[in-house]
Every structure is written in structure tokens, then in C-alpha cells.
Amino acid sequence: MYLEIFETIKRALFAATGVQNPPLTDGGTHADFATAIAFERAKELRRAPMQIAEEIAAALAKDPSLKGIRIETKGPYINFHTGSGFLRSSLEAALQPGYGTLPLKTGRVVLEHTSANPNGPLHVGHIRNTVIGDTLVRLFRKAGHQVEVQYYVNDMGRQIAIVAWGFSHLDSSRKEGEKGDHHVARVYIAANRELEKDPGIVAGVDLLMQQVEKGDAATTALFRNAVSECLEGFRVTLSRLYARHDRFVWESDFIRNGDTERLLARIRRMDECHEDGKLWLDLSKEGFEKEYVLRRSDGTSVYAARDLAYHIWKGRNFDRMIDVLGADHKLIGSQLIATLRLIGEKVPEIVHFEFVSLPEGSMSTRAGKFVSADELIDEVTRGAYEEVDSRRDDLDEETKLAIARSVAIAAIRYDIVKISPEKSTVFDWKEALDFERQSGPYIQYAHARACSILGKAGPFEPAYEFAMESEIALAKHIAKFPYVIQNAVRDLKPHLIATYARELADLFNVFYQFEPVLKSTGMTRQSRLTLVQATKNTLAETLGTLGIDALVTM
RNA sequence: GGGCUUGUGGCUUAGCCAGGAUAGAGCGCCGGGCUUCUAACCCGGAUGUCGAGGGUUCGAAUCCCUCCAGGCCCGCCA
């Protein structure tokens, strides 16, 4: 209903003023919707905005499509107030399962996220990528898009060659109970120490890279085994975070299937292409001063070439490509896009996020300086368990542990997604272990409270009579949910849904505090139960898009 | 040195792209609220030169310019 009314008012404003895409905002405390369009018209008409607002309002009042909407002017502003019918139909929609799901879209979307190098476990920086990416996936699906989620496995870079070297030259046995990704990190860190001591080892690493590019069977198997072991660990961590990939795409496949070679052949025909041992593109006309190298003088391809081949493949199989990448990929991301444009291929939409660092400085897998996602999940789960244990002695161990696990993931995912991606952050244990307001558990708690009321209420007939301020504010916010989904997907901004969820929980808690539900009677009781049911449903749908369990009790 | 990006109360942060009605929150601080639907909660209070300075505009946290500070990038690494 919110979406429909919003569009209806916009159309009416266009009809009344001739302004394309007229400004229309949420009315905040003043109204349901508001516009400052009179200011804009004042310039052109050279008359007082207040007077113009009056005239526009008068024209709108005659518009039959705005029937039931009260229009008032407040100085130069025009305010719109929706009637009780609006809240009723919004809540009716909110009672339905799957509330907020938008109509099915045509076209297929491929979304790539995480894609960390398989040389050690995912750490607190990588999972910013995971959480942003996975939340986007959920939002896109909620908005009616068909999405395939991909993980691009970097299985032939220098870092993997170093891992492979370590596996074949150092003591690399796996410890009892050690996760594959942690094992690989241990070998990688040890190999790097050797490299520092003896730079001569670089030649051995280079040789491995050349052999793998040529398709040497033994070297390929060596790489593949190490990468597989690491991925096995990634899958466990990703699934603990409720992030699922539909497909793991191996970078080396684009060498093996000839795509990279075919791409380089196309590149060679371009005016911007230069070959002087190495093969590179001159993108200076596109604003890039550095040489964009695609093949080394020893004949091996570089990451950029394989990434181009990967994107060409994605572009031919999907209608939209979305990549979630760290801020360190900004330059190469725009070089990739510029090159794809030059050769007439589809380009990706890239969502960049800034870095997560530790209080003592930036993270480094090579130096072993990182907080792993596994460690974070374990620690936060422990904290959550203490919290559950201290307040629920009526529950058995298994249930308490299950709640703690859900609460921990909620805390972690929400902490990450609530921050705008363009902000660099410093990881903080104290914040990670905070389960109070503006946290995932806070939103889960509101949901559990709603469930508790509904469980005690028994069956009831829906009703829609709201008189109290907290009831109306809550109902209006519920009505906005589809609008928020639409905007979050349009702007590729998952944190919008995080903010929405928190506001919804805030409003519900205020309502909960002031308006008794079970103790009220008659129509008031029915209406409040309806509101609780709609809130519960909307919270559950919202939590679903955030990848957080909607707990029934906690 | 060049490019990208961030700078909002003690701390964390929303709002900025699409300029408008008193700049929203949380933590921390001070003061209240559990024989009442789960207090992982709620209410009240103090705290802001929206990094600094110019400009555009009837109007700037929001747009433009300069400067300062932090982050990231500038490899025949990925």
C-alpha cells in the first residue's frame, strides 16, 4: 500500500505541476508524506512559495486518484495524511506470509561475494564482504529477482603457489582436529617465513606458477588439493554465518577452457594493446595512467586477464552482474569495467566496502595477524550463552546453546551490516559482544516478545482500530517495509534494511511498554493482537533478509 | 607525488547521491521504571562551530572550490 500511495501522489504532483519526478519524502512527524515542491516552482513562477503551495494543494484536492488522502499546506510545504483505510490494507498485507516480497522480475542476476584467496581462514575483514553480499542476495530475492551466488576461487595466484611450495617443502601435516583453512594458513605463514629468510625460493614459486599455467598434472593436483582443503574450511565458516553460494567458480578453469587465450587474442587486435615481452593495454584515454598488464613476459597470464574472462562468461550467462569487493579493488575494478566496455561486453555493478582493521593495525594473513571468523563466532557464541544461561534457568542445555548460536550470528551479522560499507572500521571485541540496543539480538528479542504474546492470546479475529500514538506509529512503519526493500535493492544498500529493522523493533518496544495487549478487551484487544501479529510477521521477514534467525523465545 | 574515500556530542553511528520544517539513534554519564504481555526492555536529563575556510542558493551536514586529518590504491601480486 505504501508503495502504491507513494507513486499515486507522485503522479498527482506531476499532473498538477508538470514537474518530472517531483520531490516527495516521508513526512516524518509532520505527516505521512510531504513535498517542498513549491520552492522549486517559486523560482520559475517568481511568486511566493506559500501561495504556490496553496494553488498546488487546491489542484491536488480535485484529483480523484487522491481520494481519501487529506492534503494540507503548512507554509510552503504540502503535507499528505493517509486515512485509516491505508493502515487497514497495509496491515492486512503484513499479516500474509512472505510480506514485503515484490513481484517477480525477469532476467537473471549473478552476485559474487567473499571470494577470499584460499590461503588461510576467513577473517573479520572478509566476512564484511560475506555479510554485505549475502544480505544483498536475500534482498534481491525478496525483491523478486532470480539470483545465482558465486564464489570466485583464486586457485592459481602467487599466494597459492606459496602455499603449494610450503606443502611440498615443509612439514605440512595437519594437526588433530585442525580445520582445513587454518591448516593452510599455518603452512602459508611458515612458507612466507622461509621466503623472507631465503629470497632464492621465489624462483621455485615462479616455476610452480608456470607449471600450473601449462597444465602440469602433478603441480595442478598439488594446488588443487591445497585449495580444496582451504575451501572445505570456508564452507563450514560460511554456513555458520548462514551464507550460501550456489557455485564455486575456479579461476584456473578460464585457462583450461581457453577463454583467457581467446580474450587475449581479442585484446591483441585493439589499438590500445602493446606487446613488448609482456602484453598490456594503454588505458590512458580512459583515465588510467599505468600499464594494464594482462600477460607476463614469461607467458603466464595475470589475475586481471582471468578476471576479464570470468566476467565475459558471467555477462553472457546473466542479465546483471554484481560484485562485492574490498576497497583495495577499486582501481582494478574500474580498469576491468573500462576494458569490458572497450571490447563491447557487459559490465558488472561493483559494491565496494572499506577495510576492517585491528586496533594494532591492518590485518595480514601472511603475518598471521588477524582475528578469524571462526574465533569470532566461537567467542560471541560463548558470550551469548552466558547471557541466555543467566536469564533462562527454565531451559535445557541444548535449547540454551541453540539460542546462543542464533544470537551470536545475529550479533555478528547485524554489527557488520548496520554500518555503511564506505566506512572503514576498527574491529572491537567489546562491540562484538554487545547484545543491547542497535544490535541483532535486540531485534530478535522484539520478535520473541511478540511471539510470547501471541502464544498466550489464542485465536482472535483481526481488527484495525488504532487510537494510540504508539499503535499508529508502529502500523505506519510496518506499512513501509516493501518500500524499504525496493530502495535497498535499487541503491545496493543493505544497511537500509538494518536501520529499518532496528526502528521497527524500537517502535514495537515502545508500544509494548505503554499499551497492554492481553489485558485489553474487545476491539482494542483484537486490534492490538492484529498489530502484534503484523509486527511479528514483518520482523520475521526483515530478519530473514538479514540472515538472522527469528527466535520464538530467548 | 597522483587517484579514490571517510571526517557528524567523550565513543560508535544515521541522514549526504536526488539541498528544505527543531541534525536522528546507540554506548557511556545523571535521574527514574520489574507482585503487570520476557528489563537482551522502557521513560526523562546533560552533551553538536555536522573537520576548517570560502562559494552557489530564498535555504547547505547535504552541491562546488581550497586546506587539514585518517583509510585504501598507484606490482610482469592477487
Short mmCIF file of C-alpha atoms (C1' of nucleotides) in Angstrom, two decimals, chain B residues 3-73:
data_model
loop_
_atom_site.label_atom_id
_atom_site.label_comp_id
_atom_site.label_asym_id
_atom_site.label_seq_id
_atom_site.Cartn_x
_atom_site.Cartn_y
_atom_site.Cartn_z
"C1'" G B 3 43.82 8.92 -7.59
"C1'" C B 4 39.61 7.10 -4.64
"C1'" U B 5 37.28 7.57 0.03
"C1'" U B 6 35.93 8.98 5.11
"C1'" G B 7 35.63 13.18 8.86
"C1'" U B 8 28.52 14.45 12.47
"C1'" G B 9 28.18 15.28 21.04
"C1'" G B 10 33.52 11.64 25.22
"C1'" C B 11 32.98 6.91 21.90
"C1'" U B 12 30.15 4.31 17.68
"C1'" U B 13 26.89 5.93 14.01
"C1'" A B 14 22.04 7.53 10.54
"C1'" G B 15 20.99 11.46 7.33
"C1'" C B 16 24.70 13.39 2.07
"C1'" C B 17 23.98 10.55 -4.38
"C1'" A B 18 18.07 13.05 -5.80
"C1'" G B 19 19.54 20.70 -0.77
"C1'" G B 20 14.18 22.44 2.69
"C1'" A B 21 10.14 22.38 8.50
"C1'" U B 22 13.70 21.71 15.79
"C1'" A B 23 20.61 17.13 12.72
"C1'" G B 24 18.12 11.24 14.33
"C1'" A B 25 19.97 7.00 17.19
"C1'" G B 26 23.00 3.74 20.45
"C1'" C B 27 27.07 3.29 24.15
"C1'" G B 28 28.93 5.95 28.27
"C1'" C B 29 27.19 9.76 32.13
"C1'" C B 30 22.97 11.66 35.56
"C1'" G B 31 17.82 10.55 37.31
"C1'" G B 32 13.54 7.20 37.13
"C1'" G B 33 10.64 2.37 36.00
"C1'" C B 34 10.26 -5.10 37.14
"C1'" U B 35 3.76 -8.55 42.78
"C1'" U B 36 1.76 -6.01 35.42
"C1'" C B 37 2.20 -9.49 27.90
"C1'" U B 38 10.32 -11.98 28.53
"C1'" A B 39 14.10 -5.46 32.00
"C1'" A B 40 18.67 -8.61 25.78
"C1'" C B 41 13.31 -3.56 27.67
"C1'" C B 42 11.17 1.49 28.52
"C1'" C B 43 10.95 6.93 30.12
"C1'" G B 44 13.39 11.69 31.36
"C1'" G B 45 18.08 14.82 31.51
"C1'" A B 46 23.04 16.83 30.11
"C1'" U B 47 26.29 16.70 25.89
"C1'" G B 48 26.75 19.04 18.49
"C1'" U B 49 31.34 25.60 15.46
"C1'" C B 50 27.84 18.42 11.19
"C1'" G B 51 36.95 18.55 10.29
"C1'" A B 52 38.42 24.15 8.84
"C1'" G B 53 37.72 28.16 5.45
"C1'" G B 54 35.50 30.16 1.12
"C1'" G B 55 31.49 29.88 -2.65
"C1'" U B 56 26.45 28.67 -5.06
"C1'" U B 57 21.26 29.25 -3.22
"C1'" C B 58 15.43 32.28 -0.68
"C1'" G B 59 17.61 27.98 2.12
"C1'" A B 60 23.74 23.81 2.83
"C1'" A B 61 25.51 18.28 7.27
"C1'" U B 62 23.81 17.59 2.04
"C1'" C B 63 26.16 20.81 -4.11
"C1'" C B 64 31.18 23.34 -5.82
"C1'" C B 65 36.43 25.00 -4.59
"C1'" U B 66 40.76 25.16 -1.22
"C1'" C B 67 43.06 23.29 3.01
"C1'" C B 68 43.78 19.78 7.28
"C1'" A B 69 43.46 14.71 9.27
"C1'" G B 70 42.59 9.22 8.83
"C1'" G B 71 41.88 4.77 5.45
"C1'" C B 72 42.72 2.40 0.70
"C1'" C B 73 45.16 2.19 -4.05
#
